[in-house]
PDB file of C-alpha atoms in Angstrom:
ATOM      1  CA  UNK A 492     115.922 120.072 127.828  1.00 41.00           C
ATOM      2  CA  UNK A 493     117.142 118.385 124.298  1.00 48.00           C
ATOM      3  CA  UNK A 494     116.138 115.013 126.050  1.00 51.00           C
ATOM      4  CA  UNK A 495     112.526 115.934 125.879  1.00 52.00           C
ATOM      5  CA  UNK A 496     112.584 117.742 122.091  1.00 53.00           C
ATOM      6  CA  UNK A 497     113.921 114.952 121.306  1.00 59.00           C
ATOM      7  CA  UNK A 498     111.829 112.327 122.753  1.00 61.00           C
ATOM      8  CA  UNK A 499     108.271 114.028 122.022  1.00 66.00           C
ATOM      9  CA  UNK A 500     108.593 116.844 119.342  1.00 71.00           C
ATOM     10  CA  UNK A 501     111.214 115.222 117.043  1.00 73.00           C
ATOM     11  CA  UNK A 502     109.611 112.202 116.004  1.00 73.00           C
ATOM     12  CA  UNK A 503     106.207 113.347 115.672  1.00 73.00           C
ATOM     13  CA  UNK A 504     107.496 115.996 113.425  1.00 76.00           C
ATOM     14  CA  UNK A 505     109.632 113.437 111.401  1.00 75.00           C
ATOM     15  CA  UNK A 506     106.423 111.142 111.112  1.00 75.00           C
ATOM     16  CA  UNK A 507     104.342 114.073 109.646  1.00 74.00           C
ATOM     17  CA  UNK A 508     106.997 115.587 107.214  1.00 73.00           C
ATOM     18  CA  UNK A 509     107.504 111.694 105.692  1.00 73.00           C
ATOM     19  CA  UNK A 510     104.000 110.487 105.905  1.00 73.00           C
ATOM     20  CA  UNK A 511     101.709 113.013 106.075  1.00 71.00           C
ATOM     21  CA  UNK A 512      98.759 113.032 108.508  1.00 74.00           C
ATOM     22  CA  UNK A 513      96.360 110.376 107.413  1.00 74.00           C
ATOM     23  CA  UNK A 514      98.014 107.415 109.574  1.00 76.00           C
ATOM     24  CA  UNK A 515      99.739 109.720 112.107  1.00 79.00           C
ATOM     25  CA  UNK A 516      98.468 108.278 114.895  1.00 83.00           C
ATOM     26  CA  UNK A 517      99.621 104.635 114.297  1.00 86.00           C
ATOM     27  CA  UNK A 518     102.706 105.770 112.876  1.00 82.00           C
ATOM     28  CA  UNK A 519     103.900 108.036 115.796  1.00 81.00           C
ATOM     29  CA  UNK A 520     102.268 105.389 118.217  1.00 84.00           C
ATOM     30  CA  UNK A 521     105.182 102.832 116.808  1.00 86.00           C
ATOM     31  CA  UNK A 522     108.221 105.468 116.719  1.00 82.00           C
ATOM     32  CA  UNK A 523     107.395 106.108 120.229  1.00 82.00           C
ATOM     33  CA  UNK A 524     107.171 102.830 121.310  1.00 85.00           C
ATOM     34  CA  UNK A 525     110.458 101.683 119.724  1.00 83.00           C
ATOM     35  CA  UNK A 526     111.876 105.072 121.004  1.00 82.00           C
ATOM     36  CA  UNK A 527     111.055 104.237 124.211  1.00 84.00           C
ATOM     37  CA  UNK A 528     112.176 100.856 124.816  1.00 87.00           C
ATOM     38  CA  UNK A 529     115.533 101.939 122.873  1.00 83.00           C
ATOM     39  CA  UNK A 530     115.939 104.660 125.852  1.00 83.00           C
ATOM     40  CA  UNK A 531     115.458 101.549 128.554  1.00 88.00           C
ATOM     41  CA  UNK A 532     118.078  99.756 127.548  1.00 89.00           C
ATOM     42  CA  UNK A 533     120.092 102.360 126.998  1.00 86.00           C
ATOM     43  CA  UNK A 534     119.457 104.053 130.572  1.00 89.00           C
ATOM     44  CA  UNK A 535     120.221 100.188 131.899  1.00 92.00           C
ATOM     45  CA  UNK A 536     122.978  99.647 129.741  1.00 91.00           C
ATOM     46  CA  UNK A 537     125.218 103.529 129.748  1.00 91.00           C
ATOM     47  CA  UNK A 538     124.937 102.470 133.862  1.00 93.00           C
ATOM     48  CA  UNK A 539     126.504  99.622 133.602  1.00 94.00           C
ATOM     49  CA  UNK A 540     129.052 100.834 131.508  1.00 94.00           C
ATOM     50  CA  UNK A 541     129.836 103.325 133.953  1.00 94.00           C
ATOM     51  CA  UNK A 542     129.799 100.796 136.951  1.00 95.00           C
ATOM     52  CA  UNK A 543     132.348  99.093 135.047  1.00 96.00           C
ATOM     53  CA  UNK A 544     134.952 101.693 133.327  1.00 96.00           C
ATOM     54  CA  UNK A 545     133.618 105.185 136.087  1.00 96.00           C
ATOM     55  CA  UNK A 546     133.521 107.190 133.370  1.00 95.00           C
ATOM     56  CA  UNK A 547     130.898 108.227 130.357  1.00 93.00           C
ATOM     57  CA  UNK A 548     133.647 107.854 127.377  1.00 95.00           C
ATOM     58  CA  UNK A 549     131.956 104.157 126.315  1.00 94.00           C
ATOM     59  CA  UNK A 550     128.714 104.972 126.052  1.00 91.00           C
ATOM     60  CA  UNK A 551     129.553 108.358 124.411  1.00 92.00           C
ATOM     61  CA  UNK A 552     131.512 106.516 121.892  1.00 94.00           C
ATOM     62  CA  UNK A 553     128.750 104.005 121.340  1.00 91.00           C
ATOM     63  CA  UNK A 554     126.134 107.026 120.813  1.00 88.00           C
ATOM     64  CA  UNK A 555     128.918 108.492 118.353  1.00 91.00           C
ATOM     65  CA  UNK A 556     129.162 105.178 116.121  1.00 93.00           C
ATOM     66  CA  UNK A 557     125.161 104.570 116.301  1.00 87.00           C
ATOM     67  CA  UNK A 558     124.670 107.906 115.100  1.00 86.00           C
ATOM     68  CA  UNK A 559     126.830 107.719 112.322  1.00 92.00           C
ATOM     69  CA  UNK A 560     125.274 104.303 111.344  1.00 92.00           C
ATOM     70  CA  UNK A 561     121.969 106.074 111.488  1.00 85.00           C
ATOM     71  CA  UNK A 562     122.685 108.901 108.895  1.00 86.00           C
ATOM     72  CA  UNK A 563     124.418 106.174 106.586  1.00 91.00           C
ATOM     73  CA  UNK A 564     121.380 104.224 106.449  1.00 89.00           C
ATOM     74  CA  UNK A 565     119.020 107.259 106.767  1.00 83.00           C
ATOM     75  CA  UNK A 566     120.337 108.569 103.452  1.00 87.00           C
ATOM     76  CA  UNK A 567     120.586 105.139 101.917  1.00 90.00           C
ATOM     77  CA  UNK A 568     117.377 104.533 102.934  1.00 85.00           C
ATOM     78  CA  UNK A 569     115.867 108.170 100.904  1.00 83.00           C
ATOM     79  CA  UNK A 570     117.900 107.033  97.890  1.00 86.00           C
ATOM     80  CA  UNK A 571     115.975 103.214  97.900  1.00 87.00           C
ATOM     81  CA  UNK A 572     112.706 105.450  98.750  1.00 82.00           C
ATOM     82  CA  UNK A 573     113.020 107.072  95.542  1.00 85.00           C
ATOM     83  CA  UNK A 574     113.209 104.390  93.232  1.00 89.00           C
ATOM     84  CA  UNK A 575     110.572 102.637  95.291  1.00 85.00           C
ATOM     85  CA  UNK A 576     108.152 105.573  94.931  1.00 81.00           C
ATOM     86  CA  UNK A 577     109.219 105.753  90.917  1.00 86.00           C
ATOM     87  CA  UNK A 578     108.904 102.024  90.124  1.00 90.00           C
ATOM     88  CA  UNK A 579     105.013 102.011  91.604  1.00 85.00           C
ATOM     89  CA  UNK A 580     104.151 105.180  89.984  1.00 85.00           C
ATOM     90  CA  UNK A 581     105.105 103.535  86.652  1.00 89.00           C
ATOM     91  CA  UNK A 582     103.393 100.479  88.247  1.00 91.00           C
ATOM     92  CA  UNK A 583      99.999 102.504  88.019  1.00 86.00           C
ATOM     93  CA  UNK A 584      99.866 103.247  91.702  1.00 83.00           C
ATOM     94  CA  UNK A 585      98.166 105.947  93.015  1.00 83.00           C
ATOM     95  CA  UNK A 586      99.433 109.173  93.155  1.00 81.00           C
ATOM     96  CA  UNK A 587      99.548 110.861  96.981  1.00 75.00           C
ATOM     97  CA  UNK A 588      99.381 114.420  98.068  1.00 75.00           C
ATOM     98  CA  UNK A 589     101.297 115.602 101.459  1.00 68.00           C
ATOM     99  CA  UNK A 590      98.871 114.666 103.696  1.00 69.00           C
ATOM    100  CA  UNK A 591      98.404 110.741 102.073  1.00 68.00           C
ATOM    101  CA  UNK A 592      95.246 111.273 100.784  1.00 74.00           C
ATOM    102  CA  UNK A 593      94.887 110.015  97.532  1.00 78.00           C
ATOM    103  CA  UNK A 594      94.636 112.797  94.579  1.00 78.00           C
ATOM    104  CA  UNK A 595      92.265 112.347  92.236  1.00 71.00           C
ATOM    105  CA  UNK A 596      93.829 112.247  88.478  1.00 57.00           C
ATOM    106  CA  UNK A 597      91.077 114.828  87.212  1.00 50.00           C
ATOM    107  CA  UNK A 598      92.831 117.045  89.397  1.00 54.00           C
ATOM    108  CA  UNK A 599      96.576 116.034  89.017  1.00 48.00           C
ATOM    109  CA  UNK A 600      95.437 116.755  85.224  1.00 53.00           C
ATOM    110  CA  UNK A 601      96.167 120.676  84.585  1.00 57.00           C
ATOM    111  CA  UNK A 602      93.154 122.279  83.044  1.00 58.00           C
ATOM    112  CA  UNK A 603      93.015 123.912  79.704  1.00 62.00           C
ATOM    113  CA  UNK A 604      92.803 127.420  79.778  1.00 63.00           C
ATOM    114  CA  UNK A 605      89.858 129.103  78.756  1.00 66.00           C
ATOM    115  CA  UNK A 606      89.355 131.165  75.620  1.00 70.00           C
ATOM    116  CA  UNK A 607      87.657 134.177  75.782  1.00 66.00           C
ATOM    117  CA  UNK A 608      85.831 135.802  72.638  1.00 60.00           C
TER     118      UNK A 608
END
């Protein structure tokens, strides 16, 4: 169901599409970990709430504002990624292809064509 595309396919695909391949392992090893103590708590804690008020409505609510504080900060956080990338390119750092290798600058350089007699 969406409990398990969410909990296995989503983040590993969201972990590839922002930071390539190279550290995928260590990076998806961390968003699953987090994910996974996040969905503890909130099995423990949506049971209590419905011990208490016999009804869904709280936790729903609570999953409503969370998600909305998400996006916020999810398209703050692209904005702040921007600049960040920006200000250590001008820094000198290196450049990175999709997968996070680093590209060499004889090939981010375009070659000059080639004159033929």
């Amino acid at each position: 169901g969406i409990g398990t595309c969410m909990g296995t396919v989503t983040p590993t695909v969201m972990c590839v599409r922002q930071y390539g391949s190279k550290d995928l392992g260590r990076i998806t090893g961390w968003v699953t970990a987090v994910e996974m103590v996040g969905a503890m708590f909130g099995a423990i804690y949506s049971g209590v709430l419905f011990d208490q008020y016999l009804t869904f409505a709280p936790m729903w609510i609570i999953c409503l504002v969370a998600s909305i504080v998400m996006g916020v900060t999810f398209v703050i956080s692209t904005g702040l990624a921007k600049k960040l990338v920006a200000r250590l390119k001008a820094e000198g750092a290196p450049e990175l292809d999709a997968e996070g290798k680093e590209i060499a600058a004889e090939a981010a350089a375009e070659p000059e064509p080639v004159e033929s007699e």
